[in-house]
């Protein structure tokens, strides 16, 4: 198999016009708000980021340096800006996706139409730069079951679609919900990989009384997100979802959350669990979590350190890791946003240190794997 | 410095007689209960392990295979059994400690006396096997401040005491609570390392509706415990505790929870956090989490896989990892409890695979580091 030397970013988000309009019209988080005196509108994603007072009174705060959320710069919705980011960092191809919380908050009767509009926007963005942009589609998870299955079939027909992005809630009860199985089965049948991305983190009380005032957003973002991903996949594994849908392929954000590091402990806890052993769930036919990692799971390489990346490679194989930046999140705070972002340099450095500068493995992680696995070629 | 070839288990628990009596007398979890028809009493540690009905009606269940909790075998409280376990697995020295939840539930006016009795029991157990057993003492965290500080000074005088074991709650508000600083300062001044061990895990809703019936105890034990440890240490780090108490030394259970894997993401989230940057907390004087890992933190090697262990070594250095078994937890379910336990073999194999069979680094992790760091010599 030919190895591509292309650099591919599989974890990079866009907010298409249709989605921005929804967020601007909302009165509850997630939403986009303009604050007096601030250059850019602010995007507030997580309930912990702002109080109701801060959202609804747009003039009380004069301290524009301490507005809630993050500025919605052109990095969020401008395709030209995405291409500029890619050119600046020598990224050949980006597989763009809507960011959290997707359409989780959309009413059941609006979800299918909204998803279709948003996915249409994504398809158009890719068409404007053929060969440089592909996308993961968004599913209307709150829609009635039949509409949801129709949406799976629909996104498969969209030019440049190479899979779907999912959060961890599924239909509301998590990814181990039996009612989600038909959706996962349909995704597998359509050869649509699932990019699993966190949003809800952990209940806020785990961060303690000082977090809200003193620790910024570090704890929910740095720990809550990867822990959420880990829990979601472990629940799927224990529920037998990977066995029930053997064609399912999942790309896990942030190098699997913490799954590569905890896989050994998960295995130990399973074989030493009296309930599972007595229930006959720990027999010789069981595929270990290690096997599932190497057979049905891909990991992105958004881990910011060779320490974590080396563990991710050891768990899933260098042929299953795919580079990403998480753009437009985590812009540089002390340098020009039009210049170099650490999310690029840290993750590139991690790959070089873990796998060797100029090595075949580094080339695979930086793009070759994504080209092969996601079929990033052809003219649509 | 001479390298020891001794094998040392730094993560191994004992339930001394005084503590067993307390657990047997309790009506709420944690407690020890006898069930009709069952050979051994059962130890129920976590609220998720049993309902009030199961605890208080000792005759309703006839299915002794599905009793709540775990059997309290001689592995829990017999020193002879601990020595047998050590001999079976060629462990030269064990640094024993009380297991979770320690004295977290003891009333304020009883805590100091209870701790003194429990620590006295530990000291006596060690004295019965001089040179083979040392211990981490238990602090009366619910006691009034002065009594708690007295307890720190007291345990320092106990023969065979080589540090203290702590959970993540501190005085009730976590380890980033400013009111805990005098205790941590006293521990540092007395050169008593802290063995940090989880107990409370995560709020049970994160495991989803199927966990209680279908997944045994895998999720809270395999994921909840290490995530709890990670969160506790990240909160301490963000609160500046390691800078405020530079003499503090902490040994983290389960190879730091997930800290080695997530350290890169923690660093990225810190330098990209607008609130922290504006608050002046991300200046050049800041010690990174990587530096703290190499300067004030030790990790045990209870990780059950070379994948995780390699990351732990890369994060903290092979000179700061210490082997452990978590005995008497996770007994073999399909072989004789008097024989070989996987907690030994898996963690030993992990060290050999990550660091080389017969290498100096493996010898250091298997015991040399513990002998040096915890001063496991002398006749008391």
CSV table of C-alpha atoms in Angstrom, one decimal, chain B:
chain,number,residue,atom,x,y,z
B,1,UNK,CA,24.5,4.9,46.0
B,2,UNK,CA,24.2,1.1,46.5
B,3,UNK,CA,21.3,-0.4,44.6
B,4,UNK,CA,19.1,-2.8,46.5
B,5,UNK,CA,17.9,-6.0,44.8
B,6,UNK,CA,15.1,-6.4,47.3
B,7,UNK,CA,11.5,-6.6,46.1
B,8,UNK,CA,9.3,-4.2,47.9
B,9,UNK,CA,5.5,-3.9,47.8
B,10,UNK,CA,4.5,-0.3,48.7
B,11,UNK,CA,0.8,-0.7,47.9
B,12,UNK,CA,-0.5,-3.4,50.2
B,13,UNK,CA,-3.2,-3.1,52.8
B,14,UNK,CA,-4.0,-4.5,56.2
B,15,UNK,CA,-7.0,-4.3,58.5
B,16,UNK,CA,-5.8,-4.4,62.0
B,17,UNK,CA,-8.0,-5.8,64.8
B,18,UNK,CA,-9.0,-2.4,66.1
B,19,UNK,CA,-10.3,-1.4,62.6
B,20,UNK,CA,-12.2,-4.6,62.0
B,21,UNK,CA,-14.0,-4.2,65.3
B,22,UNK,CA,-15.1,-0.7,64.2
B,23,UNK,CA,-16.4,-2.0,60.9
B,24,UNK,CA,-18.2,-4.9,62.5
B,25,UNK,CA,-20.0,-2.5,64.8
B,26,UNK,CA,-21.3,-0.2,62.1
B,27,UNK,CA,-24.8,0.0,60.6
B,28,UNK,CA,-23.8,2.1,57.6
B,29,UNK,CA,-21.3,1.5,54.8
B,30,UNK,CA,-18.4,1.0,55.2
B,31,UNK,CA,-19.1,-2.0,57.4
B,32,UNK,CA,-18.4,-5.7,57.8
B,33,UNK,CA,-21.4,-8.0,58.0
B,34,UNK,CA,-22.0,-11.7,58.5
B,35,UNK,CA,-24.5,-13.3,56.2
B,36,UNK,CA,-26.2,-16.7,57.0
B,37,UNK,CA,-24.6,-19.5,55.1
B,38,UNK,CA,-21.5,-17.6,54.0
B,39,UNK,CA,-18.2,-18.8,55.2
B,40,UNK,CA,-16.5,-15.4,55.6
B,41,UNK,CA,-18.0,-12.1,56.7
B,42,UNK,CA,-18.4,-9.5,53.9
B,43,UNK,CA,-16.7,-6.2,53.7
B,44,UNK,CA,-18.8,-3.5,52.0
B,45,UNK,CA,-16.7,-0.5,51.2
B,46,UNK,CA,-18.6,1.6,48.7
B,47,UNK,CA,-22.3,2.7,49.0
B,48,UNK,CA,-22.8,1.4,45.4
B,49,UNK,CA,-22.0,-2.1,46.5
B,50,UNK,CA,-25.1,-2.8,48.6
B,51,UNK,CA,-28.6,-1.5,49.4
B,52,UNK,CA,-29.8,-0.9,52.9
B,53,UNK,CA,-32.0,-3.9,52.7
B,54,UNK,CA,-29.1,-6.2,51.8
B,55,UNK,CA,-27.1,-4.9,54.7
B,56,UNK,CA,-29.8,-5.0,57.4
B,57,UNK,CA,-31.5,-8.2,56.5
B,58,UNK,CA,-28.9,-10.9,56.9
B,59,UNK,CA,-31.1,-13.8,56.0
B,60,UNK,CA,-33.2,-12.8,52.9
B,61,UNK,CA,-30.6,-13.8,50.4
B,62,UNK,CA,-29.9,-17.5,50.0
B,63,UNK,CA,-27.7,-17.0,47.0
B,64,UNK,CA,-24.3,-16.9,48.8
B,65,UNK,CA,-22.6,-16.5,45.5
B,66,UNK,CA,-24.1,-13.1,45.0
B,67,UNK,CA,-23.6,-11.5,48.4
B,68,UNK,CA,-22.6,-7.8,48.4
B,69,UNK,CA,-19.1,-6.7,48.9
B,70,UNK,CA,-16.1,-9.0,49.3
B,71,UNK,CA,-15.3,-11.8,51.7
B,72,UNK,CA,-13.1,-10.8,54.6
B,73,UNK,CA,-10.6,-13.6,54.4
B,74,UNK,CA,-7.5,-14.0,56.5
B,75,UNK,CA,-5.8,-12.0,53.8
B,76,UNK,CA,-7.3,-8.8,55.3
B,77,UNK,CA,-6.2,-9.0,58.9
B,78,UNK,CA,-3.7,-11.9,59.4
B,79,UNK,CA,0.0,-10.9,59.4
B,80,UNK,CA,0.9,-14.5,58.9
B,81,UNK,CA,-1.2,-14.5,55.8
B,82,UNK,CA,0.6,-11.3,54.6
B,83,UNK,CA,4.0,-12.9,55.2
B,84,UNK,CA,2.8,-16.0,53.3
B,85,UNK,CA,1.7,-13.8,50.4
B,86,UNK,CA,5.1,-12.1,50.4
B,87,UNK,CA,7.0,-15.4,50.5
B,88,UNK,CA,4.9,-16.9,47.7
B,89,UNK,CA,5.7,-13.9,45.5
B,90,UNK,CA,9.3,-13.4,46.6
B,91,UNK,CA,8.5,-10.0,48.2
B,92,UNK,CA,11.1,-9.0,50.7
B,93,UNK,CA,9.5,-6.0,52.3
B,94,UNK,CA,5.9,-4.7,52.4
B,95,UNK,CA,5.0,-1.2,53.4
B,96,UNK,CA,1.5,-1.9,54.7
B,97,UNK,CA,-1.3,0.6,55.1
B,98,UNK,CA,-4.9,0.8,56.2
B,99,UNK,CA,-7.2,0.7,53.1
B,100,UNK,CA,-9.9,3.1,52.2
B,101,UNK,CA,-11.9,4.8,53.7
B,102,UNK,CA,-9.5,4.9,56.7
B,103,UNK,CA,-11.1,7.0,59.5
B,104,UNK,CA,-13.1,9.4,57.3
B,105,UNK,CA,-16.3,8.3,59.0
B,106,UNK,CA,-15.1,8.5,62.6
B,107,UNK,CA,-16.6,11.2,64.9
B,108,UNK,CA,-14.3,14.2,65.7
B,109,UNK,CA,-14.0,13.4,69.4
B,110,UNK,CA,-13.1,9.7,68.7
B,111,UNK,CA,-10.8,10.2,65.8
B,112,UNK,CA,-7.5,10.9,67.5
B,113,UNK,CA,-7.8,7.9,69.9
B,114,UNK,CA,-8.9,5.6,67.2
B,115,UNK,CA,-6.0,6.6,65.0
B,116,UNK,CA,-3.6,6.0,67.8
B,117,UNK,CA,-5.0,2.5,68.4
B,118,UNK,CA,-4.9,1.6,64.7
B,119,UNK,CA,-1.4,3.0,64.2
B,120,UNK,CA,-0.3,1.1,67.4
B,121,UNK,CA,-1.7,-2.1,65.8
B,122,UNK,CA,0.3,-1.4,62.7
B,123,UNK,CA,3.5,-0.7,64.6
B,124,UNK,CA,3.0,-4.0,66.5
B,125,UNK,CA,2.4,-6.0,63.3
B,126,UNK,CA,5.7,-4.6,61.9
B,127,UNK,CA,7.5,-5.4,65.1
B,128,UNK,CA,6.5,-9.0,64.8
B,129,UNK,CA,8.5,-9.3,61.5
B,130,UNK,CA,11.3,-6.8,61.8
B,131,UNK,CA,12.8,-5.8,58.5
B,132,UNK,CA,10.0,-7.3,56.5
B,133,UNK,CA,7.2,-4.9,57.4
B,134,UNK,CA,7.0,-1.1,57.5
B,135,UNK,CA,3.8,1.0,57.4
B,136,UNK,CA,2.1,4.2,56.3
B,137,UNK,CA,0.2,5.6,59.3
B,138,UNK,CA,-3.4,6.8,59.3
B,139,UNK,CA,-4.3,10.3,60.3
B,140,UNK,CA,-7.4,11.3,62.3
B,141,UNK,CA,-8.5,13.8,59.6
B,142,UNK,CA,-11.9,14.5,61.3
B,143,UNK,CA,-10.2,15.4,64.6
B,144,UNK,CA,-9.9,19.1,65.7
B,145,UNK,CA,-6.9,20.9,64.1
B,146,UNK,CA,-4.6,20.8,67.1
B,147,UNK,CA,-5.2,17.1,67.7
B,148,UNK,CA,-4.6,16.4,64.0
B,149,UNK,CA,-1.2,18.2,64.2
B,150,UNK,CA,-0.4,16.3,67.3
B,151,UNK,CA,-1.1,13.0,65.5
B,152,UNK,CA,1.4,14.0,62.8
B,153,UNK,CA,4.1,14.4,65.4
B,154,UNK,CA,3.0,11.2,67.1
B,155,UNK,CA,3.2,8.9,64.1
B,156,UNK,CA,6.7,10.2,63.4
B,157,UNK,CA,7.8,8.6,66.7
B,158,UNK,CA,6.2,5.2,65.9
B,159,UNK,CA,8.6,2.4,65.0
B,160,UNK,CA,8.4,1.3,61.4
B,161,UNK,CA,6.3,4.2,60.3
B,162,UNK,CA,7.5,5.6,56.9
B,163,UNK,CA,4.8,8.1,56.0
B,164,UNK,CA,1.1,8.4,56.0
B,165,UNK,CA,-1.7,7.3,53.8
B,166,UNK,CA,-4.3,9.9,52.8
B,167,UNK,CA,-7.5,9.9,50.8
B,168,UNK,CA,-8.6,12.7,48.6
B,169,UNK,CA,-11.0,14.5,50.8
B,170,UNK,CA,-8.6,16.1,53.3
B,171,UNK,CA,-10.6,17.9,55.9
B,172,UNK,CA,-13.8,17.5,53.8
B,173,UNK,CA,-13.1,20.0,51.0
B,174,UNK,CA,-10.3,18.2,49.1
B,175,UNK,CA,-6.5,18.5,49.1
B,176,UNK,CA,-6.6,22.0,47.7
B,177,UNK,CA,-8.2,23.3,50.9
B,178,UNK,CA,-6.1,26.1,52.5
B,179,UNK,CA,-7.0,24.7,55.9
B,180,UNK,CA,-5.1,21.5,55.1
B,181,UNK,CA,-1.8,23.4,54.5
B,182,UNK,CA,-0.7,23.2,58.1
B,183,UNK,CA,-1.1,19.5,58.1
B,184,UNK,CA,0.8,19.1,54.8
B,185,UNK,CA,3.5,21.4,56.1
B,186,UNK,CA,3.8,19.4,59.3
B,187,UNK,CA,4.1,16.2,57.2
B,188,UNK,CA,6.8,17.7,55.1
B,189,UNK,CA,8.7,19.1,58.1
B,190,UNK,CA,8.6,15.6,59.6
B,191,UNK,CA,9.8,14.1,56.3
B,192,UNK,CA,6.7,11.9,56.2
B,193,UNK,CA,5.7,11.1,52.5
B,194,UNK,CA,2.0,11.0,51.7
B,195,UNK,CA,0.7,7.9,50.0
B,196,UNK,CA,-2.3,9.3,48.2
B,197,UNK,CA,-5.1,6.7,47.6
B,198,UNK,CA,-8.6,7.1,46.2
B,199,UNK,CA,-11.8,6.0,47.7
B,200,UNK,CA,-14.8,8.1,46.6
B,201,UNK,CA,-14.4,7.7,42.9
B,202,UNK,CA,-16.9,9.8,40.8
B,203,UNK,CA,-20.6,10.5,41.2
B,204,UNK,CA,-22.4,7.3,40.3
B,205,UNK,CA,-24.5,8.9,37.5
B,206,UNK,CA,-21.5,8.9,35.2
B,207,UNK,CA,-21.6,5.2,35.0
B,208,UNK,CA,-25.1,5.2,33.4
B,209,UNK,CA,-28.3,3.3,34.0
B,210,UNK,CA,-26.8,-0.2,33.2
B,211,UNK,CA,-23.7,-0.1,35.3
B,212,UNK,CA,-25.2,-1.2,38.7
B,213,UNK,CA,-26.8,-4.4,37.3
B,214,UNK,CA,-24.5,-5.3,34.4
B,215,UNK,CA,-20.9,-4.1,34.8
B,216,UNK,CA,-20.0,-5.4,38.2
B,217,UNK,CA,-17.7,-3.0,40.0
B,218,UNK,CA,-15.5,-2.5,37.0
B,219,UNK,CA,-16.3,1.2,36.2
B,220,UNK,CA,-16.0,2.7,39.7
B,221,UNK,CA,-12.8,0.7,40.4
B,222,UNK,CA,-11.1,0.7,37.1
B,223,UNK,CA,-12.0,4.3,36.1
B,224,UNK,CA,-13.4,6.1,39.1
B,225,UNK,CA,-10.5,5.5,41.4
B,226,UNK,CA,-7.7,6.7,39.1
B,227,UNK,CA,-9.8,9.6,37.9
B,228,UNK,CA,-10.3,10.7,41.5
B,229,UNK,CA,-6.6,10.6,42.2
B,230,UNK,CA,-5.9,12.6,39.0
B,231,UNK,CA,-8.4,15.3,39.9
B,232,UNK,CA,-7.2,15.6,43.5
B,233,UNK,CA,-3.6,16.1,42.4
B,234,UNK,CA,-4.5,18.5,39.6
B,235,UNK,CA,-6.5,20.6,42.1
B,236,UNK,CA,-3.5,20.7,44.4
B,237,UNK,CA,-1.2,21.7,41.6
B,238,UNK,CA,-3.5,24.5,40.4
B,239,UNK,CA,-3.9,25.7,44.0
B,240,UNK,CA,-0.1,26.0,44.3
B,241,UNK,CA,0.1,23.5,47.1
B,242,UNK,CA,3.3,22.0,45.8
B,243,UNK,CA,5.0,25.4,45.8
B,244,UNK,CA,3.6,26.3,49.2
B,245,UNK,CA,4.9,23.1,50.7
B,246,UNK,CA,8.1,22.4,48.7
B,247,UNK,CA,9.1,19.6,51.1
B,248,UNK,CA,5.9,17.7,50.5
B,249,UNK,CA,6.5,14.3,48.9
B,250,UNK,CA,3.5,12.3,47.5
B,251,UNK,CA,3.4,8.7,46.4
B,252,UNK,CA,0.4,8.4,44.0
B,253,UNK,CA,-1.6,5.2,43.9
B,254,UNK,CA,-2.2,3.4,40.6
B,255,UNK,CA,0.7,5.1,38.8
B,256,UNK,CA,-0.8,8.5,39.3
B,257,UNK,CA,-4.3,7.6,38.2
B,258,UNK,CA,-4.1,9.1,34.7
B,259,UNK,CA,-1.7,12.0,35.4
B,260,UNK,CA,1.2,10.8,33.2
B,261,UNK,CA,-1.2,10.4,30.3
B,262,UNK,CA,-3.0,13.7,30.8
B,263,UNK,CA,0.0,15.9,31.9
B,264,UNK,CA,0.5,17.2,28.3
B,265,UNK,CA,-3.2,18.2,28.0
B,266,UNK,CA,-3.1,19.8,31.5
B,267,UNK,CA,-0.1,21.9,30.4
B,268,UNK,CA,-1.8,22.9,27.1
B,269,UNK,CA,-5.1,23.8,28.9
B,270,UNK,CA,-3.1,26.0,31.4
B,271,UNK,CA,-1.1,28.0,28.9
B,272,UNK,CA,-4.2,28.5,26.7
B,273,UNK,CA,-6.5,29.5,29.6
B,274,UNK,CA,-7.3,33.2,29.4
B,275,UNK,CA,-8.4,33.5,33.0
B,276,UNK,CA,-5.1,32.0,34.3
B,277,UNK,CA,-3.0,34.0,31.9
B,278,UNK,CA,-4.7,37.3,32.9
B,279,UNK,CA,-4.4,36.4,36.6
B,280,UNK,CA,-0.6,36.2,36.1
B,281,UNK,CA,-0.5,32.5,36.9
B,282,UNK,CA,1.2,31.3,33.7
B,283,UNK,CA,4.4,33.3,34.0
B,284,UNK,CA,8.0,32.1,33.5
B,285,UNK,CA,8.4,31.2,37.2
B,286,UNK,CA,5.6,28.6,37.0
B,287,UNK,CA,6.8,25.0,37.6
B,288,UNK,CA,5.0,22.8,35.0
B,289,UNK,CA,3.1,19.7,36.1
B,290,UNK,CA,6.0,17.8,34.5
B,291,UNK,CA,8.5,19.4,36.9
B,292,UNK,CA,6.3,18.7,39.9
B,293,UNK,CA,6.0,15.1,38.8
B,294,UNK,CA,9.8,14.8,38.8
B,295,UNK,CA,10.4,16.8,41.9
B,296,UNK,CA,7.7,16.1,44.5
B,297,UNK,CA,5.8,13.1,43.2
B,298,UNK,CA,6.4,9.4,43.2
B,299,UNK,CA,4.2,6.8,41.5
B,300,UNK,CA,3.5,3.3,42.4
B,301,UNK,CA,3.6,0.7,39.6
B,302,UNK,CA,0.1,-0.7,40.1
B,303,UNK,CA,-1.0,-0.3,36.5
B,304,UNK,CA,-1.2,-3.9,35.2
B,305,UNK,CA,0.3,-3.1,31.8
B,306,UNK,CA,3.6,-2.1,30.2
B,307,UNK,CA,1.7,0.5,28.2
B,308,UNK,CA,0.7,2.5,31.2
B,309,UNK,CA,3.9,1.8,33.1
B,310,UNK,CA,6.1,3.1,30.3
B,311,UNK,CA,4.1,6.4,30.4
B,312,UNK,CA,4.5,6.6,34.1
B,313,UNK,CA,8.3,6.1,33.8
B,314,UNK,CA,8.5,8.7,31.1
B,315,UNK,CA,6.6,11.1,33.3
B,316,UNK,CA,8.3,10.7,36.6
B,317,UNK,CA,11.5,8.8,35.9
B,318,UNK,CA,12.4,5.2,36.5
B,319,UNK,CA,14.0,6.3,39.8
B,320,UNK,CA,10.6,7.4,41.2
B,321,UNK,CA,8.4,4.4,40.5
B,322,UNK,CA,7.7,1.8,43.2
B,323,UNK,CA,6.2,-1.7,42.7
B,324,UNK,CA,3.0,-2.6,44.5
B,325,UNK,CA,0.3,-5.3,44.5
B,326,UNK,CA,-2.9,-3.8,46.1
B,327,UNK,CA,-3.1,-7.0,48.2
B,328,UNK,CA,-5.5,-8.2,49.6
B,329,UNK,CA,-7.8,-6.8,46.9
B,330,UNK,CA,-8.3,-8.5,43.6
B,331,UNK,CA,-7.8,-12.1,44.7
B,332,UNK,CA,-7.6,-14.7,41.9
B,333,UNK,CA,-11.1,-16.0,41.1
B,334,UNK,CA,-10.1,-19.2,39.2
B,335,UNK,CA,-7.2,-20.4,41.3
B,336,UNK,CA,-6.2,-21.0,44.9
B,337,UNK,CA,-5.9,-17.8,46.9
B,338,UNK,CA,-2.9,-19.3,48.7
B,339,UNK,CA,-1.1,-19.4,45.3
B,340,UNK,CA,-0.1,-16.8,42.8
B,341,UNK,CA,-2.0,-13.6,42.3
B,342,UNK,CA,-2.2,-11.8,39.0
B,343,UNK,CA,-1.8,-8.5,40.8
B,344,UNK,CA,1.8,-9.6,41.3
B,345,UNK,CA,2.4,-11.2,38.0
B,346,UNK,CA,0.8,-8.6,35.8
B,347,UNK,CA,2.6,-5.7,37.5
B,348,UNK,CA,6.0,-7.6,37.5
B,349,UNK,CA,5.5,-8.5,33.8
B,350,UNK,CA,4.7,-4.8,33.1
B,351,UNK,CA,8.0,-3.7,34.7
B,352,UNK,CA,10.0,-6.3,32.8
B,353,UNK,CA,8.5,-5.4,29.5
B,354,UNK,CA,8.7,-1.7,30.0
B,355,UNK,CA,12.2,-1.6,31.5
B,356,UNK,CA,13.9,-4.9,30.5
B,357,UNK,CA,14.1,-8.2,32.3
B,358,UNK,CA,17.1,-8.1,34.6
B,359,UNK,CA,17.8,-4.4,34.0
B,360,UNK,CA,18.9,-1.9,36.7
B,361,UNK,CA,15.7,0.1,36.1
B,362,UNK,CA,13.5,-2.9,36.7
B,363,UNK,CA,15.4,-3.7,39.9
B,364,UNK,CA,14.9,-0.1,41.0
B,365,UNK,CA,11.2,-0.1,40.3
B,366,UNK,CA,10.8,-3.6,41.9
B,367,UNK,CA,12.3,-2.4,45.2
B,368,UNK,CA,15.5,-0.3,45.0
B,369,UNK,CA,13.6,2.9,44.8
B,370,UNK,CA,11.4,2.1,47.7
B,371,UNK,CA,14.3,1.1,49.9
B,372,UNK,CA,16.1,4.4,49.1
B,373,UNK,CA,13.2,6.8,49.1
B,374,UNK,CA,11.3,5.3,52.1
B,375,UNK,CA,14.4,4.4,54.1
B,376,UNK,CA,13.4,0.8,54.5
B,377,UNK,CA,16.3,-0.2,56.8
B,378,UNK,CA,17.3,0.0,60.4
B,379,UNK,CA,15.7,-1.9,63.2
B,380,UNK,CA,12.5,0.2,63.6
